[in-house]
Coordinates of C-alpha atoms in Angstrom, one line a residue:
Chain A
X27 CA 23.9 35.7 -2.7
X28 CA 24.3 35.2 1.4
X29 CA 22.0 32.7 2.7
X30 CA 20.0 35.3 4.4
X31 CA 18.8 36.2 0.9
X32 CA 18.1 32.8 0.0
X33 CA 16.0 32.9 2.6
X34 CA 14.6 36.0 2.3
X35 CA 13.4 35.3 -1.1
X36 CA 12.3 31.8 -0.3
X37 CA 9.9 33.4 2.3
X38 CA 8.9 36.3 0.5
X39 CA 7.6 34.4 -2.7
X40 CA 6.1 31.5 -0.6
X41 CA 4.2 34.2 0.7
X42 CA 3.0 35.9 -2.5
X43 CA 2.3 32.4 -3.5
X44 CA -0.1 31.6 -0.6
X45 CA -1.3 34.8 -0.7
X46 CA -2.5 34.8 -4.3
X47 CA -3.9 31.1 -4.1
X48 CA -5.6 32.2 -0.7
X49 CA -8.3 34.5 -3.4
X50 CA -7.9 32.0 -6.2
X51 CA -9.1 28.9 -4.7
X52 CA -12.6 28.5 -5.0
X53 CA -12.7 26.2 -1.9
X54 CA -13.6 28.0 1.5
X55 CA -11.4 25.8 3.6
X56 CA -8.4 26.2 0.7
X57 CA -8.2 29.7 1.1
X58 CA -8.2 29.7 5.0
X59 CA -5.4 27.1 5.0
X60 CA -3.3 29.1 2.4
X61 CA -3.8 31.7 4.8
X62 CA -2.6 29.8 7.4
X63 CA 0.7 29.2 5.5
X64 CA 1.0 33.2 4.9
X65 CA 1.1 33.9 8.7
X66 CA 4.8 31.0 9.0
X67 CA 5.9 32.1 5.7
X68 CA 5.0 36.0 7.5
X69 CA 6.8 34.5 10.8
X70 CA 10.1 33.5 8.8
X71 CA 10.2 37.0 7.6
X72 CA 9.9 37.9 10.9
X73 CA 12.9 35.8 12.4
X74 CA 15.1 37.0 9.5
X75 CA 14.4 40.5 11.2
X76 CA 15.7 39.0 14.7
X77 CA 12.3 39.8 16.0
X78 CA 11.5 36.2 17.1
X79 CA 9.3 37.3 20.3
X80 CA 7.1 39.1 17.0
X81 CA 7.5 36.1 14.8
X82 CA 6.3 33.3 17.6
X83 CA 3.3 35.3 18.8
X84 CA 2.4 35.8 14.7
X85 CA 2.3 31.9 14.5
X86 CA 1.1 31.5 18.2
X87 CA -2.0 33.8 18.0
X88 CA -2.9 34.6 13.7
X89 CA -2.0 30.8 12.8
X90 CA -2.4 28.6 16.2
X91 CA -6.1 30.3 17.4
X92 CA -7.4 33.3 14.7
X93 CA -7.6 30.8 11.7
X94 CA -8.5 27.7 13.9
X95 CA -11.5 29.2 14.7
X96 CA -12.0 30.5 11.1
X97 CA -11.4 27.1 9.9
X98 CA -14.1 25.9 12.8
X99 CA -16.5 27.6 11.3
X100 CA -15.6 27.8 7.7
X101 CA -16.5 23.7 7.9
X102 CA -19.7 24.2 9.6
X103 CA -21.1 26.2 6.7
X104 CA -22.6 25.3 3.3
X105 CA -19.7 25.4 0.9
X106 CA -21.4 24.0 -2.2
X107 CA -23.2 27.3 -2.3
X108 CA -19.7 29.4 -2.1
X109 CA -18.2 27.2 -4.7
X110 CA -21.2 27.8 -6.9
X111 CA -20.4 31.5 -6.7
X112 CA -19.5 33.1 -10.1
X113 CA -16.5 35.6 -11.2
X114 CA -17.9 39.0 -10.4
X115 CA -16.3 42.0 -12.5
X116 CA -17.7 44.6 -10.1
X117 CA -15.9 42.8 -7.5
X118 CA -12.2 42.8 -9.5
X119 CA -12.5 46.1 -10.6
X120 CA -12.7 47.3 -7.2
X121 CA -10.4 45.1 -5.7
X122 CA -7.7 46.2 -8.7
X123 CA -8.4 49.9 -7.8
X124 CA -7.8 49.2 -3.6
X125 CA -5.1 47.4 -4.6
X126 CA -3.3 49.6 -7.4
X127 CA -4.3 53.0 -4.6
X128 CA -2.3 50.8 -2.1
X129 CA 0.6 50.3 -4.5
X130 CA 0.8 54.2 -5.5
X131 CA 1.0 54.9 -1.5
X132 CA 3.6 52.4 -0.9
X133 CA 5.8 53.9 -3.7
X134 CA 4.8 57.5 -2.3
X135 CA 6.6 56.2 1.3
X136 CA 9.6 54.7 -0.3
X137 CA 10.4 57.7 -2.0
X138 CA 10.6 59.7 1.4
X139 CA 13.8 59.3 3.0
X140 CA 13.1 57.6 5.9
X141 CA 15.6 58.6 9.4
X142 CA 16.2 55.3 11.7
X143 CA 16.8 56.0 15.2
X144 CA 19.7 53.3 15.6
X145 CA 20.6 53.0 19.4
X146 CA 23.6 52.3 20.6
X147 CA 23.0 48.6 22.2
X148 CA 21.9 45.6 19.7
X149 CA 18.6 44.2 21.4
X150 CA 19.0 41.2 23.6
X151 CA 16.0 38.0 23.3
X152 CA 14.8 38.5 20.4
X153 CA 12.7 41.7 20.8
X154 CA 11.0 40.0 23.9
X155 CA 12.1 43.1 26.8
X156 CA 12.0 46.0 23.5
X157 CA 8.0 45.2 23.1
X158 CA 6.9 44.2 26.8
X159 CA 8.6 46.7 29.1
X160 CA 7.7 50.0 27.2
X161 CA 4.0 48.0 27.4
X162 CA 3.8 47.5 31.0
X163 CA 5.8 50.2 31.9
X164 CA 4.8 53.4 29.5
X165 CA 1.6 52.4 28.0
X166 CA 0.2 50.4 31.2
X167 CA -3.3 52.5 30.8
X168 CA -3.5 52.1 27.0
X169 CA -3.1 48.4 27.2
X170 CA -5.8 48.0 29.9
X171 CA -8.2 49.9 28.1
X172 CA -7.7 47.9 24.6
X173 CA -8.0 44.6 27.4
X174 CA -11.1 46.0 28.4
X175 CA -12.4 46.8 25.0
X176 CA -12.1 43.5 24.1
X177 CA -14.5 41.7 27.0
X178 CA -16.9 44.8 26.1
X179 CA -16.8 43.1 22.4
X180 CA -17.1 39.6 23.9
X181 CA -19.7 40.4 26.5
X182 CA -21.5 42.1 23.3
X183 CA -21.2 38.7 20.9
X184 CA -22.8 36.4 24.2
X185 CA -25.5 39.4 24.4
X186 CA -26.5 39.2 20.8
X187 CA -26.0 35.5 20.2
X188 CA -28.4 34.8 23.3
X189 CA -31.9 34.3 21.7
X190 CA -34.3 35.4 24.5
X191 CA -32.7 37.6 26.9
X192 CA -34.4 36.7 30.3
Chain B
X27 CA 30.3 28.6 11.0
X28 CA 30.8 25.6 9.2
X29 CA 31.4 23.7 13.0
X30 CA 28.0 25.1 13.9
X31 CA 25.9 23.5 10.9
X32 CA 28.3 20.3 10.8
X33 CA 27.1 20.1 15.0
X34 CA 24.0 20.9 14.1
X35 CA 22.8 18.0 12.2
X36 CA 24.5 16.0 14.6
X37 CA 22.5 16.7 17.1
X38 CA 19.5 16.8 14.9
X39 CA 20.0 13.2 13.7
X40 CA 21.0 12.0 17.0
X41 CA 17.8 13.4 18.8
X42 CA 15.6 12.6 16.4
X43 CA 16.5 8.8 16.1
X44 CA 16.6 8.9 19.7
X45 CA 13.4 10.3 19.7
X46 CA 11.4 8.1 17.2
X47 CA 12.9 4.9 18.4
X48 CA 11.5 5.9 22.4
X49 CA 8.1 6.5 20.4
X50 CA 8.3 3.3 18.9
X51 CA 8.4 1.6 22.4
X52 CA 6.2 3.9 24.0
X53 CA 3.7 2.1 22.0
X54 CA 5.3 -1.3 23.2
X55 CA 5.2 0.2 26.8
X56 CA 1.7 1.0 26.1
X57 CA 0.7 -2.7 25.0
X58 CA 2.5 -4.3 28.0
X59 CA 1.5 -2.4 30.2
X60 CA -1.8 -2.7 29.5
X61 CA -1.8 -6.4 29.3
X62 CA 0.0 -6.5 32.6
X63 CA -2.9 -4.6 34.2
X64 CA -5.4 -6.4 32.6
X65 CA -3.9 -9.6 33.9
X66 CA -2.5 -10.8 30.2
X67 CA 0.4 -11.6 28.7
X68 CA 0.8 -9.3 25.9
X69 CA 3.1 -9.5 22.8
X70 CA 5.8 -11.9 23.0
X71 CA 6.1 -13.6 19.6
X72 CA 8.7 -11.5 17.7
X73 CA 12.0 -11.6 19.1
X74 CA 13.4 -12.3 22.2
X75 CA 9.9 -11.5 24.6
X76 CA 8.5 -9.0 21.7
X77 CA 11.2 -7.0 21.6
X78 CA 11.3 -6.4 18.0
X79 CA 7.6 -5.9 18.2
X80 CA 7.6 -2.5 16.9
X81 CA 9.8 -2.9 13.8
X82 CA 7.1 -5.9 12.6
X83 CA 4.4 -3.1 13.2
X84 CA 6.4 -0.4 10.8
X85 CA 6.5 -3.2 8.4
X86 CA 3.0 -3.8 8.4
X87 CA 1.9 -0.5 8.3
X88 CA 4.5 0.4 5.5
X89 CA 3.2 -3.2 3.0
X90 CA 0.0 -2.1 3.6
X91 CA -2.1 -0.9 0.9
X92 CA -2.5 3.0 1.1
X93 CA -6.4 3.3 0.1
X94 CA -7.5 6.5 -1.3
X95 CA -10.9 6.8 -1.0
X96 CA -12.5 8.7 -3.9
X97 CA -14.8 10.6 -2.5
X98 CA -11.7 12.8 -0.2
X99 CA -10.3 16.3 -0.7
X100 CA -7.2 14.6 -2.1
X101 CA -4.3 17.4 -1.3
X102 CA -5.4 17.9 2.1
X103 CA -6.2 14.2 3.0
X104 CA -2.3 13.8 2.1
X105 CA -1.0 16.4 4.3
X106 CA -3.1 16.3 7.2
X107 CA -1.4 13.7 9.0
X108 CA 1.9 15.2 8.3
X109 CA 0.9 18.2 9.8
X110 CA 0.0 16.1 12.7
X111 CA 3.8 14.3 13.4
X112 CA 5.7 17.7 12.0
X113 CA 4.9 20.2 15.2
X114 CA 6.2 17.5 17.7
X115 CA 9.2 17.1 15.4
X116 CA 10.3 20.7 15.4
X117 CA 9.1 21.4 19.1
X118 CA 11.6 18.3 20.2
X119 CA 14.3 21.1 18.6
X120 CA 14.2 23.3 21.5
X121 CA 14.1 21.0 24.9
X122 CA 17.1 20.7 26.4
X123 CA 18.2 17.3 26.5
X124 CA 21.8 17.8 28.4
X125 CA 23.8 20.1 30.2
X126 CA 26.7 20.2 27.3
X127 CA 29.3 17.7 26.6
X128 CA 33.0 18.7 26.7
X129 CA 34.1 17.0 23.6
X130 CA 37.7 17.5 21.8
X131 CA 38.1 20.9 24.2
X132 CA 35.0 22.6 23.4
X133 CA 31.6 22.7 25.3
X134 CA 28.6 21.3 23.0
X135 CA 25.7 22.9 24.2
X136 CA 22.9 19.8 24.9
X137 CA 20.0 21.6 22.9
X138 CA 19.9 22.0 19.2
X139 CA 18.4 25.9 19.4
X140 CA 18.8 27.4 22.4
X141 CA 16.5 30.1 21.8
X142 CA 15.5 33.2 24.6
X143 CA 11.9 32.8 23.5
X144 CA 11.7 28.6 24.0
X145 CA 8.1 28.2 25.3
X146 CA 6.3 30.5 22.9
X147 CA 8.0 29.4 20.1
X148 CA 6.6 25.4 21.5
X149 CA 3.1 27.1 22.1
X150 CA 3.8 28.2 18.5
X151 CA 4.0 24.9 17.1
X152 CA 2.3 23.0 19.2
X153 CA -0.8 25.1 18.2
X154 CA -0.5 24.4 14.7
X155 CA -0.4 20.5 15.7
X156 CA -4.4 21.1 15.5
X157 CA -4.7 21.6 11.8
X158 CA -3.5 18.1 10.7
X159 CA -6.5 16.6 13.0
X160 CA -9.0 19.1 12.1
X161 CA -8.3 18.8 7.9
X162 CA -8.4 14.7 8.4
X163 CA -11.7 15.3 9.7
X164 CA -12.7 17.6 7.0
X165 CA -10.8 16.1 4.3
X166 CA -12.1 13.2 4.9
X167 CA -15.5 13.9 4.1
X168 CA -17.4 11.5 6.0
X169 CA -19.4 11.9 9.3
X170 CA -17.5 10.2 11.8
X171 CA -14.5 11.8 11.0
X172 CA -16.0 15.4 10.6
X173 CA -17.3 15.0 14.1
X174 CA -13.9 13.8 15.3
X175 CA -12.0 17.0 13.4
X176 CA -15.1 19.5 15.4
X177 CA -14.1 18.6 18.4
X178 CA -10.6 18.1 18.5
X179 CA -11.0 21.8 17.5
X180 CA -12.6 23.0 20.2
X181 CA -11.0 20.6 22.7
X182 CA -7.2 21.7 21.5
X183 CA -8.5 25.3 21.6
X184 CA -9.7 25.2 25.2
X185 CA -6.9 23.3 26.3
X186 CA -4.2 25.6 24.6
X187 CA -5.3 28.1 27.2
X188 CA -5.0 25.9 30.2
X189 CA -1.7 25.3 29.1
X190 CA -0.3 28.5 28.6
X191 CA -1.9 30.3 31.6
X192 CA -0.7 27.3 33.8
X193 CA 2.4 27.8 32.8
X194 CA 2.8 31.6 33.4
X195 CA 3.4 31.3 37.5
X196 CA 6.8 29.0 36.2
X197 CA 8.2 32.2 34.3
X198 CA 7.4 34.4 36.6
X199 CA 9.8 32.6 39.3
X200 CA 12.4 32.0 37.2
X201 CA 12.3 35.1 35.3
X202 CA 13.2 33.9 31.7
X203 CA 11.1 32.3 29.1
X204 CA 14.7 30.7 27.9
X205 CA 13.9 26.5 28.8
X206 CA 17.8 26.0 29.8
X207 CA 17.7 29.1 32.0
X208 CA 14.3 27.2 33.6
X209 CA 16.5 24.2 33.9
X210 CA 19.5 26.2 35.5
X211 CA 17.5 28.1 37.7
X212 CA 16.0 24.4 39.0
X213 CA 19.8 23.0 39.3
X214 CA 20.9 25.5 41.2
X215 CA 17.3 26.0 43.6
X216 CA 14.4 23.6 43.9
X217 CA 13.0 21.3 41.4
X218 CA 9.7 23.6 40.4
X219 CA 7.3 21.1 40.8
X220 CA 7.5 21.8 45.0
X221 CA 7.0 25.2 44.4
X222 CA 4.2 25.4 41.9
X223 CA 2.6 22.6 42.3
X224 CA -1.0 23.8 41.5
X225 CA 0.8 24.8 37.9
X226 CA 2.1 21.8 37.6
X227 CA -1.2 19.5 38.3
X228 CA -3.3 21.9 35.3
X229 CA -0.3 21.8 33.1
X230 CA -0.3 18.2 33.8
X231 CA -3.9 17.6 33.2
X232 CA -4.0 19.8 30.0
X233 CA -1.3 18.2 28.6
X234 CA -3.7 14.7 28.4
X235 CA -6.0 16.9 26.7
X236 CA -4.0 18.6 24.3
X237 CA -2.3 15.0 23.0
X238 CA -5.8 13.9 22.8
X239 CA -5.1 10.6 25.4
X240 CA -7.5 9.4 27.4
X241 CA -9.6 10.4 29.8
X242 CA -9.9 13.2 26.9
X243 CA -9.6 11.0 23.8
X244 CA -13.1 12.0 22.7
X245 CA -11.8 13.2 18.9
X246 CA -11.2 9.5 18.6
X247 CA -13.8 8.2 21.0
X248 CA -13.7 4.5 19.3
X249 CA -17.1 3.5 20.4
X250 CA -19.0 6.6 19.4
X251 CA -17.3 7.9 16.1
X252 CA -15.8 4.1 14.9
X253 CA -11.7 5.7 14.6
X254 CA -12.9 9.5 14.9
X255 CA -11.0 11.8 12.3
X256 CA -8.2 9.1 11.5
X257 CA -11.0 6.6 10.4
X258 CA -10.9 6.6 6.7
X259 CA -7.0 6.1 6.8
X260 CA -5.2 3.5 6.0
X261 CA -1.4 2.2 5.9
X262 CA 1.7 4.8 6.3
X263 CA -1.1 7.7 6.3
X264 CA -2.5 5.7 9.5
X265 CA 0.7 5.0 11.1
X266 CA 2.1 8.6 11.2
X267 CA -1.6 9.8 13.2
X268 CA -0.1 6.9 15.1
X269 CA 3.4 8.5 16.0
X270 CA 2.4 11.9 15.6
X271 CA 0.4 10.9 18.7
X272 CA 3.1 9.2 21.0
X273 CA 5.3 11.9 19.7
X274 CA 3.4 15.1 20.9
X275 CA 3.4 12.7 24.4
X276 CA 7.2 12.6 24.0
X277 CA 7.5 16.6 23.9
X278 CA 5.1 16.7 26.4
X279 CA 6.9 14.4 28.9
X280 CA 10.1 16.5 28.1
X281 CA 8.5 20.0 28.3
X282 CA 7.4 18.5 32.2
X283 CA 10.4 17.4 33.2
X284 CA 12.2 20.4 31.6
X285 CA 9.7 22.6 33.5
X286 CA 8.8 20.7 36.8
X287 CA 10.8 17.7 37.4
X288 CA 14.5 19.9 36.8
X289 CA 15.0 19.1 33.5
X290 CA 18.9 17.3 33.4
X291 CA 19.7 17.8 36.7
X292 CA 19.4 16.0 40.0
X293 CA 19.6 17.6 43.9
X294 CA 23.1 16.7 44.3
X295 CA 26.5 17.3 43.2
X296 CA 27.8 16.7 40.6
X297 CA 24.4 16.6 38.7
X298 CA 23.2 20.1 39.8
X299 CA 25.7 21.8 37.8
X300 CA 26.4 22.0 34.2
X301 CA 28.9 18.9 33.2
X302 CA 32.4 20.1 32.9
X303 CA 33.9 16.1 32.5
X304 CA 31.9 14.0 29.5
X305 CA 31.0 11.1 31.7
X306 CA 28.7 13.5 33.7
X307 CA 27.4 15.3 30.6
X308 CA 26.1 11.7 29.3
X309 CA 25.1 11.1 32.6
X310 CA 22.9 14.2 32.5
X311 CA 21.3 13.1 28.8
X312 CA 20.8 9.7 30.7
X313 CA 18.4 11.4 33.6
X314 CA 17.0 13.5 31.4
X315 CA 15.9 10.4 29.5
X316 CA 15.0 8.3 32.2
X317 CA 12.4 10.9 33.7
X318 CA 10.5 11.7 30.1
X319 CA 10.1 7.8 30.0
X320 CA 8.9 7.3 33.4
X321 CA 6.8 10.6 32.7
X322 CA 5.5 8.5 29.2
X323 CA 5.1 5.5 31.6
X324 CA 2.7 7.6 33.4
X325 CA 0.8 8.2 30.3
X326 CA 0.3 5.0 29.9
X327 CA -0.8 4.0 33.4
X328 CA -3.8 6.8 33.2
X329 CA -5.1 5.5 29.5
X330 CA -5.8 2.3 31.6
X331 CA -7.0 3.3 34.7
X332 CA -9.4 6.4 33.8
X333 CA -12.7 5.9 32.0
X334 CA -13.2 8.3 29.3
X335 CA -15.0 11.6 30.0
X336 CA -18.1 13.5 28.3
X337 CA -17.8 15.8 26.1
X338 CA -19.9 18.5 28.0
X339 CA -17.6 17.4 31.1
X340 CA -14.4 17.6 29.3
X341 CA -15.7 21.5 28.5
X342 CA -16.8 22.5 31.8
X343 CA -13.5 21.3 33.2
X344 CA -11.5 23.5 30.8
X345 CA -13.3 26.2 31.2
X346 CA -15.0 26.5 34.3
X347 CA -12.6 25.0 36.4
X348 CA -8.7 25.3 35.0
X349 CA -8.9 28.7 33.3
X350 CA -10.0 30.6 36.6
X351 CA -7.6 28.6 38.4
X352 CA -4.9 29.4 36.6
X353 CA -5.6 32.8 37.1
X354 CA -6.1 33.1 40.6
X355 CA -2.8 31.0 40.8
X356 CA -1.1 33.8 38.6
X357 CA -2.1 36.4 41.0
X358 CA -1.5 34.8 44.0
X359 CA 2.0 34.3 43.2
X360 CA 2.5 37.6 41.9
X361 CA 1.5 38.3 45.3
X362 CA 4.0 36.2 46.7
X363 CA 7.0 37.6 45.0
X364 CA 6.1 40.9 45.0
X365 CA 5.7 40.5 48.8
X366 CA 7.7 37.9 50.3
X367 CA 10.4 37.6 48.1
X368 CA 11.4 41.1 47.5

């Protein structure tokens, strides 16, 4: 056993492990910071890929601003009510079957043989020049669009959280 | 292979004790300078003129007794001020503290990770350094801290911004996000604070804001919200809020002079070079040091000269003021290198 698969396993069951107590806490605030651990557990996987431009801006944006404003209002909000909440069946049966389809679809793709375009040049900076040029260079409109769709939803949340609109 | 993991933990130990023992009299700075500027005399009782001032305080904090309180979320009350010291411990991992030192024939490179991605991966961190101040608070469960843990949340938040767009204009003049190559680049050019000095001044500013110091203390603001989110902590638990503190300063000081004030090097030969002879490569670890402490010393100077700010003012700043500064600062010198310098 190399030490990459030390690793390897060491994040991969830290994450199950988060990712399981993340629905079994009963605590609001719990969940969100087993979450939290996912996304570096996630991040380590990540960096055992070599994709540490992908692994930094997992912890930078899911971890360091995503969940912190989760978290912000997670605490805000009554959670003696959520922790009064009782085991629903309806809700585990369904969960089970989403779950179990997205198993049976997982197995489906690793049964295809899969064909990896391996070029001839190992990347260079961990992935950072492989993910921004092709985005600023081939997909310049796409990424402005997706930028602009993004103050359209923001422009929409200060719209709908305003109470009178003169 | 071996050599690189026996170097490793060299270096790790090496700048970590370096690191903590600064922190530990950055807090003595902090006392006499303060006493000096308010005209006192400050500590002098243990050892020779309060020298060994800080080991007593470790002491103290460690004898202490750690109170519980029964009423806390007990696994996060535990590990919320770890969170706080651990970010500034793994950010210190990728500063470059030297040039390299040529020891026994071969160059040791004066940063324990020199990684391509450096300032994301500190953003990285460094945003995570939020969670250990905003689970006190919560964790806590009592209404001074909670108000302390709400807004260090929304001031960190704010403040992450500033300090991530300010920094943009750096990379885009040196034209990798690797910190030694910002240091190189600096040796072999201009220190970067004369050429982005509007960068510099927000990253500056932010960086009081995002180590929670005054004039933006307000998470701790002692005479609204008694100790804010640290209040109901006690002993060792108290004491690493305490260094976790002066230790997000220390990476900060270092991240500034690594960006701004040119990192190891100095204008003239032979410090604006890479060390090829040992004496210069300690030399270099020697500036390096000498301009995060006189940066710290700064730190120290503001707390006692500033007032504190509102809360509303501290906002409006950050958001009004910085973020579309920043911007316009981005374009402007994309503007200038498109057009002047190619």
């Amino acid at each position: 056993m190399s030490s990459y698969d030390i690793l390897f396993w060491f994040f991969s069951l830290a994450m199950l492990l988060s990712g399981v107590l993340v629905i079994a806490s009963r605590n609001p605030v719990t969940s969100a910071i087993c979450l939290v651990a996912l996304f570096v557990f996630m991040a380590g996987l990540f960096v055992l890929l070599e994709a540490f431009f992908l692994a930094a801006i997992q912890i930078l944006v899911y971890a360091g601003a995503v969940m912190v404003l989760f978290l912000f209002v997670i605490m805000l909000l009554d959670l003696k009510a959520s922790q009064r909440r009782r085991f629903g069946w309806l809700a585990a049966v369904g969960g089970l079957v989403v779950a179990g389809a997205l198993v049976w679809e997982l197995g489906i793709i690793l049964q295809t043989p899969v064909t990896v375009a391996v070029s001839g040049q190992t990347e260079v900076g961990g992935g950072l020049e492989a993910v921004v040029k092709p985005l600023f260079a081939n997909y310049m409109l796409p990424f402005q669009v997706t930028a602009l769709l993004l103050l359209v939803a923001m422009i929409g949340v200060v719209l709908l959280s305003k109470k009178d609109l003169q | 292979m071996i050599e690189f993991i026996v170097i490793s933990f060299i270096k790790i130990a090496a700048v970590i004790g370096v690191m903590l023992t600064i922190v530990a009299y950055t807090v003595m700075l902090e006392r006499w300078v303060c006493a000096w500027m308010q005209d006192r005399i400050g500590p002098n009782r243990v050892g020779p003129f309060g020298f060994l001032q800080p080991l007593a305080d470790g002491v103290k904090l460690i004898l202490k007794e750690d109170v519980l309180p029964h009423h806390v979320h007990k696994v996060l009350y535990t590990i919320g001020p770890t969170l706080v010291l651990m970010p500034a411990l793994i950010n210190i991992g990728v500063i470059p503290w030297g040039s390299n030192l040529p020891v026994f024939g071969r160059y040791i490179k004066g940063v324990i990770a020199d990684l391509d991605i450096g300032i994301l991966f500190i953003f990285a961190f460094a945003a995570l350094s939020v969670y250990g101040i905003v689970l006190a608070g919560w964790a806590s469960n009592s209404k001074y801290p909670f108000l302390g843990g709400i807004r260090s949340s929304a001031q960190m938040i704010s403040y992450e911004v500033c300090l991530g767009l300010s920094v943009v204009p750096v990379f885009m003049q040196v034209g990798a996000l690797n910190l030694s190559k910002v240091v190189e680049y600096q040796a072999a050019h201009s220190w970067l604070v004369l050429c982005q000095p509007v960068s510099f001044f927000i990253f500056l500013v932010s960086a009081f804001a995002e180590t929670n110091r005054t004039p933006f203390d307000l998470p701790e603001a002692e005479q609204e919200l008694v100790g804010g989110y640290n209040t109901e902590y006690s002993s060792m638990k108290f004491g690493m809020f305490f260094m976790g503190e002066y230790a997000a300063m220390f990476v900060m000081s270092a991240l500034m002079v690594t960006l701004f004030f040119g990192g190891w090097s100095l204008p003239f030969a032979p410090f604006n070079a890479p060390a090829t002879s040992l004496p210069v490569g300690l030399a270099h670890i020697g500036i390096f040091l000498a301009k995060v402490v006189a940066l710290l010393f700064f730190y120290v100077w503001v707390r006692w000269t500033i007032p504190r700010f509102r809360y509303d003012q501290l906002m409006a700043l950050g958001w009004k003021v910085f973020i579309p500064l920043t911007i316009v600062n981005i374009v402007f010198v994309g503007a200038v290198l498109a057009l002047v310098v190619k």
